[in-house]
Amino acid sequence: MRTLYGLSYSPWTEKARWALDHHRVAYRYREHLPLIGEPLLRWRTPRGMRPAVPLLIDDGEAFPGSFTIARRAEELGQGEPLFSAADLPAIQRWEADSEQVLSAARARVVARLIRNPQAQAESLPAFLPSGLRPLLAPTARLGARFVARKHQAHGDAEAAIRDTVIPSLERLREALGGQPYLHGHFSYADITAALMLQCVRPVDDRFLPLGPGTREAWSDAALAERFADLLAWRDGLYAKHRRP
Ligand SMILES: N[C@@H](CCC(=O)N[C@@H](CS)C(=O)NCC(=O)O)C(=O)O
């Protein structure tokens, strides 16, 4: 069976799942555990590639990264295309913006997680009994530190938000110009751009459930006020196009 390895709270995993679900591609989902799951992840990742999730294993072949998985979903699935040839160069530019924004956001999220015991407890594996979770929360802090080191998420997180996130969101606002889609119809450009807003205010729990501590670590009240129009656009896109 086709298997997707991911982190349920990660915007990258959500991009991959959105594309797979849009194309009605069947898969089973397995949660990756940072640090503890690293040896297995390395073993599954093709040589020469940085081990990260989401990772799709399909018929013994590995498809690493949300973009590659979304393209694979388009090959396999049904439904309206997300990557029309004419849109591809622009989709790639939005993907590059989204990657930069989410990397900046990750630096801030892991820094916040290291100080937030509630978010740490929420990031522990679901099978652990609730009574043990507060005790084991520091283990999740180790996991967060590991992710920060592995993905070089250090430096001034606030400066990265100012220099990377805000300009990208301004560009998105201008490109949309009040329209529902970036390219006149729903495409992967909308998906990858919409996920940038996860670090402004995460989408509703109906679509991507997060515990309160995790939600807080991903939220930014000042940016939410400044980009309220983009949040409304993202919420509309989810309501219309995100299949459960
Ligand atoms: N460009 C990749 C980025 C994936 C990525 O950065 N994944 C991180 C998400 S925090 C990850 O795997 N972290 C957990 C780990 O490395 O163990 C994509 O589009 O999927």
PDB file of C-alpha atoms and ligand atoms in Angstrom:
ATOM      1  CA  MET A   1       0.000   0.000   0.000  1.00  0.00           C
ATOM      2  CA  ARG A   2       1.204   3.498  -0.822  1.00  0.00           C
ATOM      3  CA  THR A   3       2.451   5.117   2.421  1.00  0.00           C
ATOM      4  CA  LEU A   4       2.910   8.759   3.309  1.00  0.00           C
ATOM      5  CA  TYR A   5       5.246   9.561   6.194  1.00  0.00           C
ATOM      6  CA  GLY A   6       4.657  12.999   7.662  1.00  0.00           C
ATOM      7  CA  LEU A   7       4.270  15.271  10.649  1.00  0.00           C
ATOM      8  CA  SER A   8       0.573  15.928  11.152  1.00  0.00           C
ATOM      9  CA  TYR A   9       1.102  19.562  12.222  1.00  0.00           C
ATOM     10  CA  SER A  10       3.566  20.385   9.450  1.00  0.00           C
ATOM     11  CA  PRO A  11       2.480  22.671   6.582  1.00  0.00           C
ATOM     12  CA  TRP A  12       4.725  20.680   4.231  1.00  0.00           C
ATOM     13  CA  THR A  13       2.869  17.474   5.066  1.00  0.00           C
ATOM     14  CA  GLU A  14      -0.426  19.311   4.638  1.00  0.00           C
ATOM     15  CA  LYS A  15       0.564  20.440   1.112  1.00  0.00           C
ATOM     16  CA  ALA A  16       1.269  16.829   0.139  1.00  0.00           C
ATOM     17  CA  ARG A  17      -1.972  15.556   1.695  1.00  0.00           C
ATOM     18  CA  TRP A  18      -4.034  18.289   0.049  1.00  0.00           C
ATOM     19  CA  ALA A  19      -2.716  17.323  -3.403  1.00  0.00           C
ATOM     20  CA  LEU A  20      -3.192  13.578  -2.757  1.00  0.00           C
ATOM     21  CA  ASP A  21      -6.729  14.132  -1.446  1.00  0.00           C
ATOM     22  CA  HIS A  22      -7.590  16.518  -4.281  1.00  0.00           C
ATOM     23  CA  HIS A  23      -6.689  13.786  -6.764  1.00  0.00           C
ATOM     24  CA  ARG A  24      -8.403  11.105  -4.630  1.00  0.00           C
ATOM     25  CA  VAL A  25      -5.206   9.074  -4.359  1.00  0.00           C
ATOM     26  CA  ALA A  26      -5.492   6.368  -1.699  1.00  0.00           C
ATOM     27  CA  TYR A  27      -2.638   6.104   0.781  1.00  0.00           C
ATOM     28  CA  ARG A  28      -2.024   5.172   4.375  1.00  0.00           C
ATOM     29  CA  TYR A  29      -0.523   7.767   6.670  1.00  0.00           C
ATOM     30  CA  ARG A  30       2.253   7.173   9.196  1.00  0.00           C
ATOM     31  CA  GLU A  31       3.405   9.792  11.690  1.00  0.00           C
ATOM     32  CA  HIS A  32       7.148  10.446  11.757  1.00  0.00           C
ATOM     33  CA  LEU A  33       8.820  10.998  15.132  1.00  0.00           C
ATOM     34  CA  PRO A  34      11.663  13.524  14.930  1.00  0.00           C
ATOM     35  CA  LEU A  35      14.919  12.255  16.476  1.00  0.00           C
ATOM     36  CA  ILE A  36      13.624   8.761  17.364  1.00  0.00           C
ATOM     37  CA  GLY A  37      12.422   8.123  13.812  1.00  0.00           C
ATOM     38  CA  GLU A  38      15.557   9.549  12.166  1.00  0.00           C
ATOM     39  CA  PRO A  39      17.358   6.230  11.456  1.00  0.00           C
ATOM     40  CA  LEU A  40      14.256   4.801   9.743  1.00  0.00           C
ATOM     41  CA  LEU A  41      13.727   8.012   7.796  1.00  0.00           C
ATOM     42  CA  ARG A  42      17.346   7.940   6.594  1.00  0.00           C
ATOM     43  CA  TRP A  43      16.937   4.334   5.527  1.00  0.00           C
ATOM     44  CA  ARG A  44      13.798   5.169   3.502  1.00  0.00           C
ATOM     45  CA  THR A  45      15.210   8.334   1.875  1.00  0.00           C
ATOM     46  CA  PRO A  46      16.985   7.942  -1.476  1.00  0.00           C
ATOM     47  CA  ARG A  47      20.768   8.394  -1.333  1.00  0.00           C
ATOM     48  CA  GLY A  48      22.017  11.935  -1.690  1.00  0.00           C
ATOM     49  CA  MET A  49      18.769  13.493  -0.431  1.00  0.00           C
ATOM     50  CA  ARG A  50      18.243  15.143   2.904  1.00  0.00           C
ATOM     51  CA  PRO A  51      15.968  12.960   5.027  1.00  0.00           C
ATOM     52  CA  ALA A  52      12.767  14.913   5.721  1.00  0.00           C
ATOM     53  CA  VAL A  53       9.021  14.455   5.687  1.00  0.00           C
ATOM     54  CA  PRO A  54       6.665  14.347   3.906  1.00  0.00           C
ATOM     55  CA  LEU A  55       7.982  11.270   2.125  1.00  0.00           C
ATOM     56  CA  LEU A  56       5.774   9.075  -0.057  1.00  0.00           C
ATOM     57  CA  ILE A  57       6.720   5.463  -0.692  1.00  0.00           C
ATOM     58  CA  ASP A  58       4.790   4.224  -3.688  1.00  0.00           C
ATOM     59  CA  ASP A  59       5.353   0.768  -5.095  1.00  0.00           C
ATOM     60  CA  GLY A  60       8.823   0.653  -3.521  1.00  0.00           C
ATOM     61  CA  GLU A  61       9.798   4.012  -5.008  1.00  0.00           C
ATOM     62  CA  ALA A  62      10.475   7.049  -2.790  1.00  0.00           C
ATOM     63  CA  PHE A  63       8.974  10.455  -3.577  1.00  0.00           C
ATOM     64  CA  PRO A  64      10.603  12.953  -1.208  1.00  0.00           C
ATOM     65  CA  GLY A  65       9.155  16.390  -0.447  1.00  0.00           C
ATOM     66  CA  SER A  66       5.734  17.955  -0.793  1.00  0.00           C
ATOM     67  CA  PHE A  67       6.246  19.237  -4.343  1.00  0.00           C
ATOM     68  CA  THR A  68       7.409  15.887  -5.751  1.00  0.00           C
ATOM     69  CA  ILE A  69       4.543  14.147  -3.944  1.00  0.00           C
ATOM     70  CA  ALA A  70       1.997  16.610  -5.336  1.00  0.00           C
ATOM     71  CA  ARG A  71       3.299  15.977  -8.852  1.00  0.00           C
ATOM     72  CA  ARG A  72       3.101  12.253  -8.262  1.00  0.00           C
ATOM     73  CA  ALA A  73      -0.503  12.697  -7.075  1.00  0.00           C
ATOM     74  CA  GLU A  74      -1.269  14.456 -10.343  1.00  0.00           C
ATOM     75  CA  GLU A  75       0.180  11.521 -12.328  1.00  0.00           C
ATOM     76  CA  LEU A  76      -1.805   8.958 -10.361  1.00  0.00           C
ATOM     77  CA  GLY A  77      -5.081  10.627  -9.610  1.00  0.00           C
ATOM     78  CA  GLN A  78      -8.277  12.008 -10.985  1.00  0.00           C
ATOM     79  CA  GLY A  79      -9.859  15.419 -10.905  1.00  0.00           C
ATOM     80  CA  GLU A  80      -8.909  18.852 -12.147  1.00  0.00           C
ATOM     81  CA  PRO A  81      -5.157  19.265 -12.758  1.00  0.00           C
ATOM     82  CA  LEU A  82      -3.168  21.313 -10.268  1.00  0.00           C
ATOM     83  CA  PHE A  83      -0.097  21.744 -12.492  1.00  0.00           C
ATOM     84  CA  SER A  84      -1.058  22.887 -15.955  1.00  0.00           C
ATOM     85  CA  ALA A  85       2.006  23.368 -18.184  1.00  0.00           C
ATOM     86  CA  ALA A  86       1.235  27.048 -18.648  1.00  0.00           C
ATOM     87  CA  ASP A  87       1.167  27.665 -14.877  1.00  0.00           C
ATOM     88  CA  LEU A  88       4.274  25.650 -14.022  1.00  0.00           C
ATOM     89  CA  PRO A  89       6.931  28.416 -13.967  1.00  0.00           C
ATOM     90  CA  ALA A  90       4.723  30.589 -11.744  1.00  0.00           C
ATOM     91  CA  ILE A  91       3.883  27.607  -9.506  1.00  0.00           C
ATOM     92  CA  GLN A  92       7.612  27.011  -9.041  1.00  0.00           C
ATOM     93  CA  ARG A  93       8.112  30.633  -7.994  1.00  0.00           C
ATOM     94  CA  TRP A  94       5.315  30.379  -5.413  1.00  0.00           C
ATOM     95  CA  GLU A  95       6.783  27.102  -4.203  1.00  0.00           C
ATOM     96  CA  ALA A  96      10.169  28.810  -3.671  1.00  0.00           C
ATOM     97  CA  ASP A  97       8.472  31.624  -1.722  1.00  0.00           C
ATOM     98  CA  SER A  98       6.494  29.145   0.370  1.00  0.00           C
ATOM     99  CA  GLU A  99       9.647  27.128   1.133  1.00  0.00           C
ATOM    100  CA  GLN A 100      11.468  30.250   2.353  1.00  0.00           C
ATOM    101  CA  VAL A 101       8.525  31.451   4.412  1.00  0.00           C
ATOM    102  CA  LEU A 102       7.999  28.074   6.056  1.00  0.00           C
ATOM    103  CA  SER A 103      11.711  27.706   6.833  1.00  0.00           C
ATOM    104  CA  ALA A 104      11.645  31.119   8.547  1.00  0.00           C
ATOM    105  CA  ALA A 105       8.471  30.111  10.386  1.00  0.00           C
ATOM    106  CA  ARG A 106      10.007  26.807  11.508  1.00  0.00           C
ATOM    107  CA  ALA A 107      12.891  28.671  13.154  1.00  0.00           C
ATOM    108  CA  ARG A 108      10.402  30.643  15.200  1.00  0.00           C
ATOM    109  CA  VAL A 109       8.135  27.686  15.963  1.00  0.00           C
ATOM    110  CA  VAL A 110      10.955  25.498  17.288  1.00  0.00           C
ATOM    111  CA  ALA A 111      12.284  28.411  19.388  1.00  0.00           C
ATOM    112  CA  ARG A 112       8.789  28.829  20.860  1.00  0.00           C
ATOM    113  CA  LEU A 113       8.280  25.102  21.326  1.00  0.00           C
ATOM    114  CA  ILE A 114      11.450  24.854  23.382  1.00  0.00           C
ATOM    115  CA  ARG A 115       9.822  27.300  25.873  1.00  0.00           C
ATOM    116  CA  ASN A 116       6.238  25.959  25.705  1.00  0.00           C
ATOM    117  CA  PRO A 117       5.624  22.771  27.771  1.00  0.00           C
ATOM    118  CA  GLN A 118       2.030  22.485  26.524  1.00  0.00           C
ATOM    119  CA  ALA A 119       3.111  22.445  22.875  1.00  0.00           C
ATOM    120  CA  GLN A 120       5.857  19.950  23.793  1.00  0.00           C
ATOM    121  CA  ALA A 121       3.316  17.604  25.409  1.00  0.00           C
ATOM    122  CA  GLU A 122       1.041  17.930  22.348  1.00  0.00           C
ATOM    123  CA  SER A 123       3.811  16.907  19.980  1.00  0.00           C
ATOM    124  CA  LEU A 124       4.357  13.555  21.725  1.00  0.00           C
ATOM    125  CA  PRO A 125       3.105  10.404  19.951  1.00  0.00           C
ATOM    126  CA  ALA A 126      -0.661   9.856  20.258  1.00  0.00           C
ATOM    127  CA  PHE A 127      -0.276   6.379  21.822  1.00  0.00           C
ATOM    128  CA  LEU A 128       1.261   7.770  25.055  1.00  0.00           C
ATOM    129  CA  PRO A 129      -1.239   7.904  27.953  1.00  0.00           C
ATOM    130  CA  SER A 130      -2.324  11.424  28.948  1.00  0.00           C
ATOM    131  CA  GLY A 131      -0.955  11.050  32.512  1.00  0.00           C
ATOM    132  CA  LEU A 132       2.569  10.518  31.159  1.00  0.00           C
ATOM    133  CA  ARG A 133       2.532  13.380  28.673  1.00  0.00           C
ATOM    134  CA  PRO A 134       3.554  16.249  31.014  1.00  0.00           C
ATOM    135  CA  LEU A 135       6.412  14.079  32.325  1.00  0.00           C
ATOM    136  CA  LEU A 136       7.642  13.271  28.847  1.00  0.00           C
ATOM    137  CA  ALA A 137       7.275  16.808  27.456  1.00  0.00           C
ATOM    138  CA  PRO A 138      11.049  17.485  27.811  1.00  0.00           C
ATOM    139  CA  THR A 139      11.656  14.600  25.377  1.00  0.00           C
ATOM    140  CA  ALA A 140       9.740  16.616  22.781  1.00  0.00           C
ATOM    141  CA  ARG A 141      11.998  19.569  23.554  1.00  0.00           C
ATOM    142  CA  LEU A 142      14.952  17.389  22.571  1.00  0.00           C
ATOM    143  CA  GLY A 143      13.084  16.565  19.353  1.00  0.00           C
ATOM    144  CA  ALA A 144      12.519  20.280  18.647  1.00  0.00           C
ATOM    145  CA  ARG A 145      16.209  21.051  19.257  1.00  0.00           C
ATOM    146  CA  PHE A 146      17.117  18.211  16.931  1.00  0.00           C
ATOM    147  CA  VAL A 147      14.854  19.590  14.158  1.00  0.00           C
ATOM    148  CA  ALA A 148      16.305  23.087  14.674  1.00  0.00           C
ATOM    149  CA  ARG A 149      19.860  21.766  14.282  1.00  0.00           C
ATOM    150  CA  LYS A 150      19.054  19.468  11.400  1.00  0.00           C
ATOM    151  CA  HIS A 151      17.282  22.156   9.375  1.00  0.00           C
ATOM    152  CA  GLN A 152      19.643  24.921  10.525  1.00  0.00           C
ATOM    153  CA  ALA A 153      16.771  26.814  12.078  1.00  0.00           C
ATOM    154  CA  HIS A 154      18.875  29.217  14.096  1.00  0.00           C
ATOM    155  CA  GLY A 155      19.627  32.903  13.868  1.00  0.00           C
ATOM    156  CA  ASP A 156      17.229  35.753  14.436  1.00  0.00           C
ATOM    157  CA  ALA A 157      13.780  34.273  13.869  1.00  0.00           C
ATOM    158  CA  GLU A 158      12.004  37.640  14.150  1.00  0.00           C
ATOM    159  CA  ALA A 159      14.319  39.179  11.525  1.00  0.00           C
ATOM    160  CA  ALA A 160      13.555  36.250   9.202  1.00  0.00           C
ATOM    161  CA  ILE A 161       9.839  36.907   9.623  1.00  0.00           C
ATOM    162  CA  ARG A 162      10.346  40.584   8.793  1.00  0.00           C
ATOM    163  CA  ASP A 163      12.669  40.002   5.825  1.00  0.00           C
ATOM    164  CA  THR A 164      11.075  36.893   4.332  1.00  0.00           C
ATOM    165  CA  VAL A 165       7.509  36.356   5.471  1.00  0.00           C
ATOM    166  CA  ILE A 166       6.151  39.899   5.202  1.00  0.00           C
ATOM    167  CA  PRO A 167       7.493  40.597   1.662  1.00  0.00           C
ATOM    168  CA  SER A 168       6.149  37.238   0.419  1.00  0.00           C
ATOM    169  CA  LEU A 169       2.709  37.928   1.872  1.00  0.00           C
ATOM    170  CA  GLU A 170       2.715  41.404   0.300  1.00  0.00           C
ATOM    171  CA  ARG A 171       3.536  39.782  -3.054  1.00  0.00           C
ATOM    172  CA  LEU A 172       0.709  37.302  -2.584  1.00  0.00           C
ATOM    173  CA  ARG A 173      -1.762  40.085  -1.829  1.00  0.00           C
ATOM    174  CA  GLU A 174      -0.700  41.945  -4.944  1.00  0.00           C
ATOM    175  CA  ALA A 175      -0.782  38.851  -7.168  1.00  0.00           C
ATOM    176  CA  LEU A 176      -4.258  37.885  -5.984  1.00  0.00           C
ATOM    177  CA  GLY A 177      -5.616  41.401  -6.388  1.00  0.00           C
ATOM    178  CA  GLY A 178      -8.811  40.320  -4.597  1.00  0.00           C
ATOM    179  CA  GLN A 179      -9.381  37.322  -6.917  1.00  0.00           C
ATOM    180  CA  PRO A 180     -10.035  33.808  -5.560  1.00  0.00           C
ATOM    181  CA  TYR A 181      -7.128  32.136  -7.443  1.00  0.00           C
ATOM    182  CA  LEU A 182      -3.586  33.085  -8.432  1.00  0.00           C
ATOM    183  CA  HIS A 183      -3.983  31.827 -11.994  1.00  0.00           C
ATOM    184  CA  GLY A 184      -7.676  32.176 -12.736  1.00  0.00           C
ATOM    185  CA  HIS A 185      -8.443  28.620 -11.571  1.00  0.00           C
ATOM    186  CA  PHE A 186      -7.492  26.437  -8.603  1.00  0.00           C
ATOM    187  CA  SER A 187      -3.881  25.228  -8.899  1.00  0.00           C
ATOM    188  CA  TYR A 188      -0.942  24.118  -6.772  1.00  0.00           C
ATOM    189  CA  ALA A 189       0.133  27.770  -6.660  1.00  0.00           C
ATOM    190  CA  ASP A 190      -2.890  28.411  -4.419  1.00  0.00           C
ATOM    191  CA  ILE A 191      -2.086  25.427  -2.186  1.00  0.00           C
ATOM    192  CA  THR A 192       1.573  26.266  -1.668  1.00  0.00           C
ATOM    193  CA  ALA A 193       0.813  29.985  -1.181  1.00  0.00           C
ATOM    194  CA  ALA A 194      -2.089  29.310   1.202  1.00  0.00           C
ATOM    195  CA  LEU A 195       0.144  27.211   3.459  1.00  0.00           C
ATOM    196  CA  MET A 196       2.421  30.238   3.988  1.00  0.00           C
ATOM    197  CA  LEU A 197      -0.432  31.605   6.099  1.00  0.00           C
ATOM    198  CA  GLN A 198      -0.100  28.734   8.545  1.00  0.00           C
ATOM    199  CA  CYS A 199       2.527  30.829  10.378  1.00  0.00           C
ATOM    200  CA  VAL A 200       0.143  33.793  10.579  1.00  0.00           C
ATOM    201  CA  ARG A 201      -2.904  31.967  11.908  1.00  0.00           C
ATOM    202  CA  PRO A 202      -3.238  28.198  11.466  1.00  0.00           C
ATOM    203  CA  VAL A 203      -6.262  27.059   9.499  1.00  0.00           C
ATOM    204  CA  ASP A 204      -9.308  25.833  11.428  1.00  0.00           C
ATOM    205  CA  ASP A 205      -9.043  22.542  13.360  1.00  0.00           C
ATOM    206  CA  ARG A 206     -11.668  21.043  11.046  1.00  0.00           C
ATOM    207  CA  PHE A 207      -8.976  20.862   8.396  1.00  0.00           C
ATOM    208  CA  LEU A 208      -5.766  20.549  10.398  1.00  0.00           C
ATOM    209  CA  PRO A 209      -6.278  19.879  14.106  1.00  0.00           C
ATOM    210  CA  LEU A 210      -3.660  21.410  16.426  1.00  0.00           C
ATOM    211  CA  GLY A 211      -3.512  21.457  20.213  1.00  0.00           C
ATOM    212  CA  PRO A 212      -3.808  24.907  21.835  1.00  0.00           C
ATOM    213  CA  GLY A 213      -0.073  25.134  22.680  1.00  0.00           C
ATOM    214  CA  THR A 214       0.937  24.195  19.120  1.00  0.00           C
ATOM    215  CA  ARG A 215      -1.602  26.640  17.665  1.00  0.00           C
ATOM    216  CA  GLU A 216      -0.142  29.400  19.808  1.00  0.00           C
ATOM    217  CA  ALA A 217       3.410  28.553  18.685  1.00  0.00           C
ATOM    218  CA  TRP A 218       2.323  28.938  15.043  1.00  0.00           C
ATOM    219  CA  SER A 219       0.294  32.144  15.496  1.00  0.00           C
ATOM    220  CA  ASP A 220       1.222  35.795  15.084  1.00  0.00           C
ATOM    221  CA  ALA A 221      -1.482  38.269  16.133  1.00  0.00           C
ATOM    222  CA  ALA A 222       0.160  41.309  14.499  1.00  0.00           C
ATOM    223  CA  LEU A 223       0.571  39.540  11.154  1.00  0.00           C
ATOM    224  CA  ALA A 224      -2.994  38.185  11.402  1.00  0.00           C
ATOM    225  CA  GLU A 225      -4.300  41.726  11.696  1.00  0.00           C
ATOM    226  CA  ARG A 226      -2.096  43.009   8.891  1.00  0.00           C
ATOM    227  CA  PHE A 227      -3.021  40.164   6.518  1.00  0.00           C
ATOM    228  CA  ALA A 228      -6.654  39.553   7.505  1.00  0.00           C
ATOM    229  CA  ASP A 229      -7.661  39.671   3.810  1.00  0.00           C
ATOM    230  CA  LEU A 230      -5.235  36.838   2.963  1.00  0.00           C
ATOM    231  CA  LEU A 231      -6.494  34.746   5.889  1.00  0.00           C
ATOM    232  CA  ALA A 232     -10.040  35.170   4.565  1.00  0.00           C
ATOM    233  CA  TRP A 233      -8.816  34.128   1.108  1.00  0.00           C
ATOM    234  CA  ARG A 234      -7.079  31.028   2.571  1.00  0.00           C
ATOM    235  CA  ASP A 235     -10.161  30.070   4.595  1.00  0.00           C
ATOM    236  CA  GLY A 236     -12.366  30.379   1.506  1.00  0.00           C
ATOM    237  CA  LEU A 237      -9.963  28.197  -0.481  1.00  0.00           C
ATOM    238  CA  TYR A 238     -10.052  25.505   2.215  1.00  0.00           C
ATOM    239  CA  ALA A 239     -13.838  25.616   2.457  1.00  0.00           C
ATOM    240  CA  LYS A 240     -14.173  25.140  -1.287  1.00  0.00           C
ATOM    241  CA  HIS A 241     -11.272  22.871  -2.216  1.00  0.00           C
ATOM    242  CA  ARG A 242      -9.926  20.894   0.746  1.00  0.00           C
ATOM    243  CA  ARG A 243     -11.412  17.439   0.574  1.00  0.00           C
ATOM    244  CA  PRO A 244     -11.406  15.724   3.972  1.00  0.00           C
TER     245      PRO A 244
HETATM  246  N1  LIG B   1      11.132  20.973   0.891  1.00  0.00           N
HETATM  247  C1  LIG B   1      10.587  19.953   1.756  1.00  0.00           C
HETATM  248  C2  LIG B   1      10.748  20.401   3.200  1.00  0.00           C
HETATM  249  C3  LIG B   1      10.405  19.335   4.191  1.00  0.00           C
HETATM  250  C4  LIG B   1      10.825  19.669   5.613  1.00  0.00           C
HETATM  251  O1  LIG B   1      11.527  20.651   5.850  1.00  0.00           O
HETATM  252  N2  LIG B   1      10.404  18.813   6.555  1.00  0.00           N
HETATM  253  C5  LIG B   1      10.672  19.034   7.937  1.00  0.00           C
HETATM  254  C6  LIG B   1       9.422  19.633   8.553  1.00  0.00           C
HETATM  255  S1  LIG B   1       9.731  20.423  10.083  1.00  0.00           S
HETATM  256  C7  LIG B   1      10.991  17.687   8.646  1.00  0.00           C
HETATM  257  O2  LIG B   1      11.006  16.655   8.026  1.00  0.00           O
HETATM  258  N3  LIG B   1      11.210  17.726   9.966  1.00  0.00           N
HETATM  259  C8  LIG B   1      11.339  16.563  10.782  1.00  0.00           C
HETATM  260  C9  LIG B   1      12.690  15.896  10.726  1.00  0.00           C
HETATM  261  O3  LIG B   1      13.568  16.364   9.954  1.00  0.00           O
HETATM  262  O4  LIG B   1      12.864  14.898  11.445  1.00  0.00           O
HETATM  263  C10 LIG B   1       9.117  19.721   1.367  1.00  0.00           C
HETATM  264  O5  LIG B   1       8.564  20.501   0.583  1.00  0.00           O
HETATM  265  O6  LIG B   1       8.533  18.722   1.779  1.00  0.00           O
END
